[in-house]
Amino acid sequence: MHDANKWFSPGFHWYRPRSDGPVPAISTSQEERAVGEKEQLIADIMGAQIRLEHLFAGDRSDPLFSSHLTMSQLKIMLLLARHGTIAGGELARMVGVGAAALSGMIDRLVVQELVTRTEDVHDRRVRRIGLTRAGTELIDGIITAGATKQRELLSRLSAEELAIVAQAMELLLREAAACPPPEPEPEPED
């Protein structure tokens, strides 16, 4: 686990930086050169994205660290933000804990007025868990943290540069939307 930190240390780059010097020719076919150029561009973009994320990390981590949420509580709240109100049993399965453990976590979030626990309208035995307004605002703040800094950065670009960034974002959004959702993990056998 400690090796994971090396990927984020300032001097370490997992991508191959673009070289200004001569590059030895490994392949001479146009198709192979095109693939190599494409891979280099992908590496350059990913490297730039990581550097940009490091620049925004301080702004993005502030609401998260000031929230005093445990990792389990944060996971619960992110799941509720993503899926809406969820039955307790389903939420326990998604978090990977038993019903009793989830109940204690939910109790602490209810005390903080971040989630609600209500009776299911179709089955009174089922308790549904959902975010309160304060819970929604907290998660929205965590997710959108750094937006002010990003807007400030974008405002320094020319209209032509902004058009390029907007087009690139549309291309990325198009491809992200085309990706099938991840397959659910199989249930462990008892």
Tab-separated table of C-alpha atoms in Angstrom:
chain	number	residue	atom	x	y	z
A	1	MET	CA	0.000	0.000	0.000
A	2	HIS	CA	2.843	2.422	0.772
A	3	ASP	CA	3.995	2.044	-2.863
A	4	ALA	CA	0.791	3.745	-4.030
A	5	ASN	CA	2.162	7.082	-2.787
A	6	LYS	CA	5.006	6.996	-5.294
A	7	TRP	CA	2.516	7.631	-8.095
A	8	PHE	CA	1.621	10.976	-6.593
A	9	SER	CA	4.978	12.251	-5.422
A	10	PRO	CA	5.908	15.474	-7.226
A	11	GLY	CA	9.109	14.182	-8.820
A	12	PHE	CA	7.758	10.854	-10.074
A	13	HIS	CA	5.997	10.616	-13.439
A	14	TRP	CA	4.402	7.342	-14.471
A	15	TYR	CA	3.893	8.679	-17.977
A	16	ARG	CA	6.706	9.088	-20.487
A	17	PRO	CA	7.418	12.806	-20.965
A	18	ARG	CA	7.785	14.044	-24.513
A	19	SER	CA	11.417	14.089	-25.636
A	20	ASP	CA	12.939	17.058	-27.438
A	21	GLY	CA	15.873	14.994	-28.674
A	22	PRO	CA	16.042	12.426	-31.434
A	23	VAL	CA	13.900	9.378	-30.897
A	24	PRO	CA	15.376	6.103	-32.084
A	25	ALA	CA	13.282	4.537	-34.808
A	26	ILE	CA	11.896	1.255	-33.562
A	27	SER	CA	9.425	0.826	-36.374
A	28	THR	CA	9.212	2.319	-39.815
A	29	SER	CA	5.617	1.638	-40.782
A	30	GLN	CA	3.300	4.651	-40.851
A	31	GLU	CA	0.632	2.780	-38.910
A	32	GLU	CA	3.036	1.895	-36.097
A	33	ARG	CA	4.330	5.481	-35.967
A	34	ALA	CA	0.745	6.761	-35.781
A	35	VAL	CA	-0.009	4.377	-32.896
A	36	GLY	CA	3.177	5.521	-31.145
A	37	GLU	CA	2.251	9.184	-31.620
A	38	LYS	CA	-1.258	8.513	-30.329
A	39	GLU	CA	0.112	6.732	-27.247
A	40	GLN	CA	2.501	9.633	-26.636
A	41	LEU	CA	-0.367	12.131	-26.873
A	42	ILE	CA	-2.428	10.057	-24.437
A	43	ALA	CA	0.527	9.961	-22.026
A	44	ASP	CA	1.014	13.735	-22.385
A	45	ILE	CA	-2.678	14.432	-21.728
A	46	MET	CA	-2.810	12.115	-18.721
A	47	GLY	CA	0.361	13.631	-17.306
A	48	ALA	CA	-1.038	17.137	-17.727
A	49	GLN	CA	-4.309	16.043	-16.077
A	50	ILE	CA	-2.424	14.678	-13.067
A	51	ARG	CA	-0.395	17.881	-12.733
A	52	LEU	CA	-3.624	19.918	-12.963
A	53	GLU	CA	-5.274	17.750	-10.298
A	54	HIS	CA	-2.288	18.364	-8.010
A	55	LEU	CA	-2.744	22.120	-8.489
A	56	PHE	CA	-6.419	21.850	-7.489
A	57	ALA	CA	-5.902	19.282	-4.703
A	58	GLY	CA	-5.732	21.836	-1.875
A	59	ASP	CA	-9.027	23.493	-2.834
A	60	ARG	CA	-10.731	20.143	-3.407
A	61	SER	CA	-9.626	18.567	-0.151
A	62	ASP	CA	-10.687	21.452	2.107
A	63	PRO	CA	-14.438	20.659	2.335
A	64	LEU	CA	-13.667	16.964	2.629
A	65	PHE	CA	-11.269	17.397	5.549
A	66	SER	CA	-13.432	19.940	7.334
A	67	SER	CA	-16.462	17.607	7.185
A	68	HIS	CA	-15.150	15.151	9.839
A	69	LEU	CA	-16.730	12.228	7.979
A	70	THR	CA	-15.222	8.776	8.302
A	71	MET	CA	-14.452	6.939	5.059
A	72	SER	CA	-17.469	4.685	5.592
A	73	GLN	CA	-19.758	7.655	6.183
A	74	LEU	CA	-18.402	9.387	3.080
A	75	LYS	CA	-18.975	6.226	1.050
A	76	ILE	CA	-22.575	6.004	2.303
A	77	MET	CA	-23.247	9.633	1.466
A	78	LEU	CA	-21.691	9.350	-2.007
A	79	LEU	CA	-23.811	6.267	-2.715
A	80	LEU	CA	-26.941	8.112	-1.570
A	81	ALA	CA	-26.019	11.128	-3.713
A	82	ARG	CA	-25.586	8.839	-6.704
A	83	HIS	CA	-28.571	6.516	-6.240
A	84	GLY	CA	-31.055	8.574	-4.210
A	85	THR	CA	-33.002	7.052	-1.333
A	86	ILE	CA	-31.995	3.417	-0.820
A	87	ALA	CA	-33.395	0.580	1.275
A	88	GLY	CA	-31.178	-0.149	4.287
A	89	GLY	CA	-30.445	-3.741	3.253
A	90	GLU	CA	-29.433	-2.677	-0.251
A	91	LEU	CA	-27.220	0.091	1.132
A	92	ALA	CA	-25.551	-2.381	3.528
A	93	ARG	CA	-24.797	-4.656	0.569
A	94	MET	CA	-23.385	-1.747	-1.465
A	95	VAL	CA	-21.163	-0.615	1.423
A	96	GLY	CA	-20.121	-4.194	2.177
A	97	VAL	CA	-21.188	-4.310	5.812
A	98	GLY	CA	-23.869	-6.073	7.803
A	99	ALA	CA	-27.208	-4.502	8.690
A	100	ALA	CA	-26.175	-3.914	12.326
A	101	ALA	CA	-22.931	-2.159	11.372
A	102	LEU	CA	-24.757	-0.011	8.826
A	103	SER	CA	-27.378	0.919	11.412
A	104	GLY	CA	-24.704	2.361	13.710
A	105	MET	CA	-23.157	4.361	10.858
A	106	ILE	CA	-26.566	5.682	9.831
A	107	ASP	CA	-27.372	6.609	13.453
A	108	ARG	CA	-24.283	8.843	13.563
A	109	LEU	CA	-25.184	10.469	10.240
A	110	VAL	CA	-28.770	11.051	11.430
A	111	VAL	CA	-27.458	12.778	14.580
A	112	GLN	CA	-25.376	15.062	12.326
A	113	GLU	CA	-28.571	15.722	10.305
A	114	LEU	CA	-26.915	14.529	7.098
A	115	VAL	CA	-29.211	11.567	6.333
A	116	THR	CA	-32.765	10.526	7.084
A	117	ARG	CA	-34.185	7.127	7.871
A	118	THR	CA	-37.821	6.688	6.790
A	119	GLU	CA	-40.320	3.884	6.481
A	120	ASP	CA	-40.827	2.439	2.994
A	121	VAL	CA	-44.320	3.291	1.728
A	122	HIS	CA	-44.792	-0.200	0.253
A	123	ASP	CA	-43.230	-2.292	3.017
A	124	ARG	CA	-43.211	-0.970	6.588
A	125	ARG	CA	-40.453	-3.435	7.544
A	126	VAL	CA	-38.003	-1.690	5.204
A	127	ARG	CA	-36.204	1.485	6.222
A	128	ARG	CA	-35.099	3.802	3.424
A	129	ILE	CA	-32.029	5.970	3.822
A	130	GLY	CA	-31.664	9.308	2.037
A	131	LEU	CA	-29.669	12.517	2.200
A	132	THR	CA	-31.041	15.566	3.972
A	133	ARG	CA	-30.658	19.011	2.422
A	134	ALA	CA	-27.534	19.521	4.569
A	135	GLY	CA	-26.161	16.150	3.425
A	136	THR	CA	-26.793	17.002	-0.211
A	137	GLU	CA	-25.114	20.390	0.200
A	138	LEU	CA	-22.088	18.799	1.888
A	139	ILE	CA	-21.608	16.199	-0.863
A	140	ASP	CA	-22.193	18.787	-3.603
A	141	GLY	CA	-19.583	20.992	-1.938
A	142	ILE	CA	-17.073	18.147	-1.831
A	143	ILE	CA	-17.726	17.175	-5.452
A	144	THR	CA	-17.603	20.738	-6.823
A	145	ALA	CA	-14.754	21.990	-4.634
A	146	GLY	CA	-12.130	23.772	-6.673
A	147	ALA	CA	-14.661	25.050	-9.206
A	148	THR	CA	-13.824	28.666	-8.344
A	149	LYS	CA	-10.136	28.074	-9.005
A	150	GLN	CA	-10.958	26.253	-12.232
A	151	ARG	CA	-13.217	29.101	-13.398
A	152	GLU	CA	-10.455	31.584	-12.558
A	153	LEU	CA	-7.997	29.551	-14.608
A	154	LEU	CA	-10.377	29.290	-17.569
A	155	SER	CA	-11.083	33.023	-17.478
A	156	ARG	CA	-7.410	33.662	-18.278
A	157	LEU	CA	-7.725	31.822	-21.618
A	158	SER	CA	-8.625	33.552	-24.881
A	159	ALA	CA	-11.940	32.843	-26.603
A	160	GLU	CA	-10.118	30.685	-29.172
A	161	GLU	CA	-8.385	28.674	-26.442
A	162	LEU	CA	-11.671	28.243	-24.577
A	163	ALA	CA	-13.276	26.908	-27.766
A	164	ILE	CA	-10.520	24.266	-28.005
A	165	VAL	CA	-10.976	23.268	-24.341
A	166	ALA	CA	-14.778	23.139	-24.777
A	167	GLN	CA	-14.440	20.927	-27.849
A	168	ALA	CA	-12.022	18.616	-26.046
A	169	MET	CA	-14.395	18.341	-23.069
A	170	GLU	CA	-17.317	17.498	-25.377
A	171	LEU	CA	-15.248	14.736	-26.985
A	172	LEU	CA	-14.336	13.298	-23.577
A	173	LEU	CA	-17.951	13.497	-22.370
A	174	ARG	CA	-19.166	11.771	-25.536
A	175	GLU	CA	-16.771	8.867	-25.038
A	176	ALA	CA	-17.454	8.645	-21.287
A	177	ALA	CA	-21.208	8.477	-21.971
A	178	ALA	CA	-20.649	5.727	-24.559
A	179	CYS	CA	-18.836	3.478	-22.047
A	180	PRO	CA	-21.051	0.714	-20.654
A	181	PRO	CA	-21.562	0.842	-16.875
A	182	PRO	CA	-19.237	-1.426	-14.885
A	183	GLU	CA	-20.462	-4.933	-14.198
A	184	PRO	CA	-21.628	-5.428	-10.592
A	185	GLU	CA	-19.287	-7.557	-8.512
A	186	PRO	CA	-20.562	-11.083	-7.858
A	187	GLU	CA	-22.099	-11.715	-4.463
A	188	PRO	CA	-19.820	-13.649	-2.092
A	189	GLU	CA	-21.066	-17.132	-1.376
A	190	ASP	CA	-21.918	-17.955	2.241
